[in-house]
């Protein structure tokens, strides 16, 4: 029979229910008119909802149940079971991701810290708008809470409509201004003069020391706050950095273009353990034989690497710079720009012209080839 015929009138008194023949005044325990008129037992289905936290074990159990439901191999007693997302925890997980990481959306980066900047560090008009829309600063932080108010506030139509028209936001990540960490606070990097993004989740930045007139190159994880900051180059004369294919290029007021390997294996082929497919790919790039076992491929690459490195040492070529093997004298550069992973435009300090050249990897260092002057 149709459930719609059941009368769930909460206002019925005990006496009224008793006069109608009901055994209880509680709506969920009353029999329906359909069953009463036919003097039959009224059966009710009880809907049981179990809400569980988004832990890996619970998620795996739900996935297993869902697979069995779809394949029809589940216990018949559980055949009507429905696995639904736990909305509060899904919302918390999404909020945590937006609070902790600089997520990439198309060609832009997003993080809840941008809303904090709009609320606290923008012009007065903007601050007034966002302080009404975001009443508390902790709404944009990652806090483990049962209260859903922060998720509801951040997903409100008024806030999202305002964010659509506010445009780009200038936000400081080094030094960190709100969520301090032991390695990212005010005064720790007083003069960051150049920055590059060599990989999806990391940045590189150059910090200048006015006392020594030298710079230090740092690698950092693009977290919020930026963390895992470590120096990968010290006492550098560089004034600007650029990146391409896992390599940091450094330019100074005059001299060669220096390089530092940012991603393991980007320059030195032996700096990263590789599987057979990777070894074959490297051997093919270096125009070496791709035949043999993994050990034979490793031995072949090792012999190639040792022989070529000996040539570098014999010719007194520095491994930390782009060297032009076909030039009698090495060019001197004062600035540069990476057009892509292979082509570089640079201003020559020695001849006062703009030049272009390509960068080739030989497994040991970087070679500058096809040097052309056009201005």
XYZ file of C-alpha atoms in Angstrom:
375
model
C 0.000 0.000 0.000
C 0.981 3.615 -0.372
C 2.740 5.236 2.569
C 0.994 8.531 1.765
C -2.220 7.345 3.429
C -0.558 7.288 6.842
C -1.693 10.136 9.069
C 1.261 11.674 10.922
C -0.624 14.300 12.846
C 1.646 15.216 15.738
C -1.123 17.190 17.431
C -3.242 14.126 18.198
C -3.596 13.650 21.952
C -3.285 10.361 23.779
C -7.055 10.265 24.299
C -7.811 10.906 20.607
C -5.348 8.206 19.533
C -6.915 5.759 21.977
C -10.414 6.512 20.685
C -9.204 5.772 17.132
C -7.886 2.414 18.236
C -4.208 3.368 18.092
C -1.883 1.654 20.571
C 0.446 4.660 20.757
C 0.292 8.406 20.303
C 3.818 8.450 18.760
C 3.419 9.036 14.979
C 6.037 6.481 13.951
C 4.276 3.769 15.998
C 0.714 4.303 14.741
C -0.847 1.978 12.175
C -2.164 3.465 8.944
C -5.804 3.850 7.903
C -5.333 1.295 5.116
C -4.348 -1.492 7.504
C -6.862 -0.455 10.145
C -9.742 -0.670 7.689
C -8.709 -4.186 6.665
C -7.830 -5.297 10.189
C -4.333 -6.388 9.135
C -0.933 -5.959 10.734
C 0.691 -2.689 9.682
C 4.367 -3.167 8.788
C 6.733 -0.224 8.797
C 10.197 -0.005 7.282
C 12.860 1.542 9.456
C 15.504 3.598 7.639
C 18.840 3.297 9.410
C 21.536 5.888 8.657
C 25.100 5.358 9.833
C 27.472 8.313 9.513
C 31.195 7.582 9.692
C 34.331 9.708 9.638
C 36.406 9.875 6.441
C 39.193 7.600 7.631
C 40.998 5.293 5.218
C 39.658 2.089 6.827
C 36.055 3.255 6.693
C 36.463 4.461 3.133
C 37.891 1.087 2.064
C 34.978 -0.730 3.711
C 32.455 1.483 1.914
C 34.224 0.957 -1.417
C 34.153 -2.819 -0.894
C 30.433 -2.725 -0.092
C 29.762 -0.567 -3.151
C 31.643 -2.993 -5.419
C 29.616 -5.921 -4.076
C 26.373 -3.984 -4.522
C 27.225 -3.230 -8.148
C 28.299 -6.821 -8.875
C 25.301 -8.359 -7.059
C 27.461 -10.462 -4.734
C 26.460 -8.790 -1.465
C 24.449 -10.475 1.289
C 20.731 -10.218 0.327
C 20.012 -8.677 3.736
C 22.210 -5.735 2.687
C 20.936 -5.453 -0.884
C 19.058 -2.219 -0.203
C 22.115 -0.586 1.365
C 23.088 2.783 -0.146
C 26.566 4.249 0.291
C 26.357 8.048 0.317
C 29.054 10.675 0.863
C 29.316 12.022 4.377
C 28.556 15.620 3.449
C 29.977 17.343 6.559
C 33.281 15.509 6.281
C 33.466 15.953 2.517
C 33.033 19.680 3.088
C 35.733 19.656 5.772
C 38.125 17.756 3.484
C 37.633 20.217 0.638
C 38.055 23.151 3.006
C 41.260 21.612 4.417
C 42.702 21.244 0.911
C 41.933 24.878 0.093
C 43.404 25.986 3.431
C 46.621 23.935 3.289
C 47.664 23.960 -0.367
C 47.976 26.389 -3.249
C 45.709 24.492 -5.611
C 46.062 24.997 -9.343
C 42.861 25.908 -11.187
C 43.639 26.177 -14.893
C 46.552 28.652 -14.929
C 45.841 30.214 -11.539
C 46.545 29.349 -7.898
C 43.873 29.446 -5.209
C 43.972 29.252 -1.425
C 41.719 30.415 1.399
C 44.536 32.682 2.586
C 43.576 35.008 -0.272
C 40.246 35.630 1.451
C 42.111 36.536 4.630
C 44.122 39.080 2.656
C 40.937 40.561 1.185
C 39.451 40.753 4.662
C 42.467 42.148 6.533
C 45.003 43.702 4.127
C 43.108 45.320 1.266
C 41.643 48.796 0.854
C 39.015 49.919 3.329
C 36.065 49.377 1.002
C 37.082 45.789 0.278
C 37.772 45.078 3.938
C 34.322 46.315 4.909
C 32.674 44.032 2.342
C 34.560 40.871 3.294
C 34.365 41.408 7.042
C 30.602 41.285 6.717
C 30.769 38.147 4.568
C 33.474 36.428 6.679
C 32.736 37.286 10.317
C 35.669 35.291 11.724
C 39.256 34.842 10.594
C 39.263 31.204 11.700
C 36.720 30.414 8.967
C 39.614 30.334 6.475
C 41.905 28.196 8.650
C 42.077 24.414 8.674
C 40.578 23.554 12.053
C 39.138 20.140 12.912
C 35.667 21.038 14.087
C 32.163 19.617 14.059
C 30.649 23.058 13.558
C 29.698 23.380 9.852
C 29.346 27.172 9.989
C 32.704 27.848 8.316
C 31.879 25.586 5.343
C 28.434 27.158 5.006
C 29.925 30.650 5.166
C 32.604 29.914 2.563
C 30.082 28.394 0.155
C 27.480 31.132 0.540
C 26.173 32.737 -2.640
C 26.967 36.258 -1.444
C 30.635 35.416 -0.860
C 31.127 33.515 -4.123
C 29.438 36.296 -6.088
C 31.792 38.852 -4.546
C 34.857 36.705 -5.239
C 33.898 36.439 -8.913
C 34.299 40.178 -9.418
C 37.282 40.955 -7.179
C 39.940 39.919 -9.751
C 43.504 38.966 -8.853
C 44.737 39.239 -5.262
C 48.307 40.161 -4.282
C 49.218 37.935 -1.335
C 52.539 37.557 0.499
C 53.763 33.983 1.060
C 57.387 34.711 2.082
C 57.569 35.763 4.819
C 54.380 34.198 6.140
C 52.100 36.797 7.718
C 49.488 34.632 9.458
C 50.244 30.913 9.855
C 53.840 31.035 11.073
C 56.123 28.018 10.813
C 59.644 27.541 12.253
C 61.160 28.111 8.806
C 58.938 30.896 7.452
C 58.538 33.974 9.636
C 59.186 37.670 9.485
C 62.858 38.595 9.147
C 64.110 35.167 8.057
C 64.435 36.126 4.378
C 64.704 39.927 4.379
C 65.584 40.365 0.695
C 64.032 37.809 -1.688
C 64.952 39.260 -5.082
C 63.807 36.619 -7.583
C 61.381 33.705 -7.687
C 60.606 30.834 -10.072
C 58.195 27.885 -10.128
C 60.156 24.908 -11.494
C 57.623 22.211 -10.558
C 53.919 21.890 -9.774
C 54.165 21.966 -5.973
C 57.442 23.794 -5.326
C 59.020 27.198 -5.721
C 62.589 28.460 -5.818
C 63.607 31.888 -4.603
C 66.818 33.860 -4.375
C 67.554 35.711 -1.137
C 70.131 38.532 -1.233
C 72.520 39.270 1.651
C 73.383 42.972 1.679
C 76.383 42.377 3.971
C 78.199 39.996 1.621
C 76.521 41.058 -1.671
C 75.940 37.352 -2.309
C 72.731 35.362 -2.605
C 71.354 32.037 -1.421
C 69.043 29.882 -3.537
C 66.230 28.204 -1.615
C 63.852 25.414 -2.509
C 60.442 25.401 -0.801
C 57.188 23.478 -0.868
C 54.159 25.464 -2.050
C 52.137 24.740 1.069
C 50.218 27.229 3.192
C 52.325 28.315 4.950
C 55.243 27.705 2.578
C 57.437 25.077 4.267
C 60.262 22.558 3.753
C 62.541 25.483 2.934
C 66.147 24.454 2.354
C 69.155 26.033 0.694
C 70.291 24.370 -2.548
C 72.898 27.000 -3.486
C 75.002 29.369 -1.366
C 77.382 32.288 -1.916
C 75.994 32.996 -5.375
C 76.621 36.140 -7.411
C 73.290 35.658 -9.165
C 70.716 38.436 -9.268
C 67.880 36.579 -11.021
C 66.701 32.997 -11.499
C 64.714 31.240 -14.219
C 63.579 27.640 -14.577
C 63.050 25.048 -17.254
C 62.808 21.239 -17.320
C 63.754 20.813 -13.657
C 66.771 23.140 -13.865
C 67.366 26.530 -12.238
C 69.258 29.015 -14.434
C 71.038 31.860 -12.632
C 72.169 35.106 -14.232
C 74.434 37.746 -12.694
C 75.694 41.177 -13.766
C 78.310 39.499 -15.963
C 79.633 36.016 -16.571
C 78.349 32.603 -17.646
C 74.832 31.372 -16.990
C 75.041 29.149 -13.924
C 72.772 26.138 -13.379
C 71.563 24.177 -10.370
C 69.688 20.901 -10.619
C 66.271 21.367 -8.984
C 64.675 18.044 -9.906
C 66.730 14.915 -9.315
C 68.116 13.594 -12.604
C 67.424 16.798 -14.549
C 71.133 17.264 -15.428
C 73.153 14.311 -14.126
C 71.829 11.012 -15.494
C 73.346 9.038 -12.608
C 71.822 11.119 -9.817
C 68.579 9.141 -9.781
C 67.906 5.395 -9.741
C 65.862 4.382 -12.798
C 63.836 1.430 -13.987
C 64.591 -0.309 -17.259
C 62.154 1.825 -19.232
C 63.793 4.973 -17.871
C 67.270 3.640 -18.634
C 66.265 2.852 -22.220
C 64.819 6.348 -22.630
C 68.037 7.975 -21.357
C 70.196 5.730 -23.538
C 68.120 6.628 -26.589
C 68.447 10.355 -25.825
C 72.235 9.974 -25.577
C 72.302 7.872 -28.782
C 73.576 4.789 -26.975
C 72.561 1.177 -27.500
C 69.306 0.231 -25.771
C 69.957 -3.522 -25.865
C 70.697 -5.691 -22.835
C 69.621 -6.221 -19.255
C 69.108 -3.529 -16.634
C 72.618 -4.060 -15.287
C 74.128 -3.891 -18.776
C 72.279 -0.633 -19.440
C 73.509 0.800 -16.127
C 77.083 -0.227 -16.899
C 76.852 1.340 -20.365
C 75.529 4.622 -18.960
C 78.120 4.586 -16.174
C 80.962 4.149 -18.676
C 79.562 6.956 -20.831
C 79.191 9.233 -17.787
C 82.719 8.546 -16.508
C 84.324 9.128 -19.919
C 82.444 12.384 -20.565
C 83.103 13.709 -17.068
C 86.815 13.113 -17.625
C 86.613 15.320 -20.748
C 84.966 18.071 -18.678
C 87.813 17.904 -16.170
C 90.464 17.761 -18.901
C 89.118 20.926 -20.534
C 88.575 22.563 -17.121
C 84.849 23.020 -17.804
C 82.657 23.779 -14.806
C 79.661 21.483 -14.412
C 77.545 24.260 -12.887
C 77.339 26.440 -16.013
C 76.073 26.351 -19.581
C 79.213 25.781 -21.667
C 79.519 26.544 -25.382
C 81.818 23.789 -26.650
C 81.986 25.186 -30.192
C 83.072 28.687 -29.126
C 86.728 29.615 -28.669
C 85.769 32.104 -25.958
C 82.849 31.744 -23.599
C 80.192 34.487 -23.862
C 79.348 36.662 -20.869
C 75.709 37.401 -20.028
C 73.986 39.946 -17.785
C 70.353 38.798 -18.060
C 68.308 36.019 -19.643
C 64.829 34.680 -20.322
C 63.681 31.069 -20.815
C 61.405 31.002 -23.847
C 60.729 27.295 -23.247
C 62.596 24.256 -21.941
C 65.202 24.428 -24.733
C 65.474 27.999 -26.050
C 66.972 30.900 -24.077
C 67.185 34.592 -24.945
C 69.963 36.488 -23.201
C 71.677 39.883 -23.149
C 75.411 39.511 -23.776
C 77.571 41.638 -21.537
C 80.705 41.326 -23.678
C 79.275 42.296 -27.097
C 76.228 44.310 -25.922
C 73.764 42.386 -28.119
C 70.739 40.154 -27.602
C 71.384 36.516 -28.434
C 69.461 33.268 -28.525
C 70.722 29.738 -28.027
C 69.516 26.249 -27.251
C 70.406 24.087 -24.277
C 71.274 20.424 -24.725
C 71.751 17.839 -21.989
C 74.632 15.411 -22.428
C 74.055 13.471 -19.210
C 76.823 15.240 -17.279
C 76.325 18.968 -17.883
C 74.541 21.444 -20.144
C 75.773 22.560 -23.557
C 74.892 25.815 -25.270
C 74.382 25.333 -29.022
C 73.153 27.377 -32.009
C 74.251 30.700 -30.514
C 72.814 33.496 -32.678
C 73.030 37.258 -32.286
C 70.207 39.349 -33.722
C 70.203 42.745 -31.971
